[in-house]
Amino acid sequence: MSVIVDNLPALQVAVPLIGAPICALLVRGYLSWIFATAVSWLTFAISIALMNEVLHMGDVTYIMGGWPAPWGIEYHIDALSALLLVLVSGMAAIIMPAARLAIGVEVNPRARRLFFTVALLALTGMLGIVATGDAFNLYVFLEISSLASYALVAMGNTRRAPTAAFQYLILGTIGATFILIGIGLLYSATGTLNMADLAAKLRATGATATVEAAFAFIVVGAAIKFALFPLHFWMPNAYTYAPSLVSAFFGATATKVGAYILIRFIFTVFGAHFAFGDMHLAWVLIPVAIAGAFTASLVACWQSDLKRMLAFSSVAQVGYIGLGIGLGNQDGLVAAIVHVFNHGLMKGALFLVMACVILRLGRADMTTFQGLGRRMPVVMAVFVVAGLSMIGVPLTVGFISKWYLVVAALERGLWPVAVLVLISSLIAAVYIWRVVEVAYFRAPADDTKVEHPPALLLVPTMVLGILCIVFGIATDFTVDLALLATTTLGGAP
Amino acid sequence: MIGVIDMGTLAWVAVALPAAGAVLIVLAHRYRDLREGITMAVSGVVFVIAALLALIVLTGEQPTVVLAEPIDGLSIMLSIEPLGALFGLIASLLWIVTSVYSIGYMRSNKEKNQTRYYAFFALAIASTLGVAFAGNMFTLFVFYELLTISTYPLVTHNGTDEARRAGRTYMGILLGTSIAFQLLAIIWTWVVAGTLDFEQGGILEGHVGGAALIVLLLLYVYGIGKAALMPLHRWLPAAMVAPTPVSALLHAVAVVKAGVFTVLKVIIYIFGIDLLAETSGSEILVWLAGITIIVASLVALQQDNLKRLLAYSTVSQLSYVILGAAILAPISVAGAAIHIAAHAFGKITLFFVAGAIYTSAHKTLVSELDGIGRRMPWTMAAFTIGVLSMIGLPPTFGFVGKWFMLQGALQTEQFIPVAVIAVSTLLNAGCFLPIVYRAFFKAPASGSTPHGEAPLAMLLALLATAAATIILFFAPGIPGYLAFMAAGLIQ
């Protein structure tokens, strides 16, 4: 038993990694689905155990293969990593049971065999990014998750899916390559790849041209992965044309892991003093983030394809997370970290609603949503709850994030930023309420009888919807972990 | 303590019970009489609890309970003080009356979606009680927003395009002001004062001053869109597209009262009367409220649609409450609190009558009301009492609040409020008395179809509220005491 506990960090990544090829061997469709579900639940259990360890005993360090750091690869799990491990594996665990049904409609028939394999590989990659304490190891896992993600997007059942995946691949590779260049520059400046060691050596080296260049490359590369405006162009198409479940999973994980990379490098590796002092990060990040939040929200109002609307909405929410990072004070970081979690819940719920609608009605646009309030009352109820959370109504998770964000802005004396955050929430109200009106006030477009979505898809949707409220009231878990994380990360001066 | 039941428990039960009732109502969807029975039973119990709480508050206690702590250091907390007890008492009492009226209205007009109506009504009452009993500004904001959301399905009940557009105006203004202005003001207060608890003397002393204080005050006052201060009042006439019982309770009692109640709480317990007296903040409020009172009355004069006329009259009367508070004399603050109660009873009577006229005679315009007093004598008698209360004449409760506000203005030698009250009284008379004259003294238009009195349930409701308007003039009792306690005039 203690063997398992001691090796939990390795198991966190190894379990889905080994599960992936086994899935490929299980030729029968439903067998690979059951196996993938079991693997994702096991992974989720491991992440809960790790989080428990971090909360009670502090950061968890693990030496891979017994080779000591800084030459060996070290896994380092602190509060921030633990939160993200739970988020990523939790979303996988909730979504995987629903996957079998959604695949039938939304995944290209020729790709169905390998869907679960690729999904588990994507899961592996993301968990590895979050768990590792070695910069190059992070890049390796980044590539694993990225390549798997491109494949998942390409599996969409429309003719535009492969194009969207190709666009994602090009831009994502640019991002990952920038990160690699940055890591290379760091290695040449310090001679080490271990993050803790890098942190120590960089403090000693100070701000040389190499280090500054490394910072720039890594921040831009991570920003591409994070889909921070204006480096977000891969996201709308990828989220629109990927299968809805994939979009639901990505909405909660892909960009969040990008946020993690950004936070980890800015605060842990380079240090807030360097980032906000020498590199003036706040001056770059804050305007860009708030511009993104605003423009993306506005663009979302004009979309008739609802998945595309949600994609632009995600760009806006990513802007909020970026704003929290850019503000750099404790409340800002708490806002960013908490919103990473909260937005995962909200967007996951909304994309699962789309999955339900697509399963029964073929498309998710303003026409198919007509009269949905009567046809699929439970599904629309989840949409309303998650939508209210996006607007930031109290008692939902979205409100908690907004609160901390506005407090952080006011503490920095940045009035206009606080006002802009609140006004952009109202823009979210416009695009959410458009859908609510159409669903409840219009009669359905045709007379076909529509059944409720099957339980396997409906239950995960409802679970995420309920969690949007639960974590909006009982915020101990998210906020306490975020506060704990900020103490180890340190804030901006 | 009352026996084994803890006061704090009573407080959150009062808020949770209507919400639980809403669930039960949905479950009883198929059994109409059971469903209506649930509404009546729950509203009865809630009123008893609210009355108990009011009695406890009269003894000087303040029932308090903490429900959750979503933000570090900020809890959702109920803490009942005299003003809140008064509001809770009125809201719960009028829920009973309006439920009786609703049953008559909904069944006579064979309305659709009745379950949805009763369920969201209960949720709206739960939110209103949450606003009334809130112990800090954060809790109040939470329930304030819940009130907006739970009343949206009520306002858009008819499901027509007109209802949908009205719903947009409603949500747009209320949500827009609350998120852009009120939330900003609340977070600003939190950042500078470190607390959002309601405290005697306010919490902003020493933290904000000068121009920033005025800005903060305006952010609050305009952020509380439900108080319908001009020019952000448009949602109220727009919401008249709703069924009359919705207009009656929500726009004569729950929604708009939550608005001016919140303004009073902010003035008394966040800013504090002394702090406002030191700055010119109260003067600005006097002007804004005064302008709203006069302009809204002028607009009301020109309305032919009865419900729109009543809506603009409400906009005007609400600003009396703000004016009374802005005078900053304790007696006028008490008058403002009393006016919350007085206007509630008077206006709800008038809306009940409007609905009765629509149901029996299918008329909605003032110009159609010639001679209707002959056909519906009891209904129009109640209407007359409500009108007297709006104008502020004895022996109606509407006189009492205005009298105290005048006292306060004269004491502190502020003559603008005196002028405003005088002019608006004349305007109200000019607006309403002609309707009474038409109803009783003009002959009905030829060719009008005969009709009788309102259905019994509706008649009972409107006679009850009209009677209360007169009874309360002679025996202000508990509402009077609570108002004076809120103003700090008695302990």
XYZ file of C-alpha atoms in Angstrom, chain A residues 360-361 374-376 444 446-452:
13
model
C -30.774 14.973 -30.412
C -31.057 17.759 -32.963
C -40.017 23.026 -23.332
C -38.327 20.243 -25.290
C -35.328 19.727 -23.014
C -39.631 25.065 -31.948
C -40.293 22.098 -36.556
C -42.605 19.541 -35.056
C -40.267 16.568 -34.616
C -40.609 14.888 -31.298
C -37.425 15.231 -29.316
C -36.529 12.833 -26.548
C -34.541 13.744 -23.504
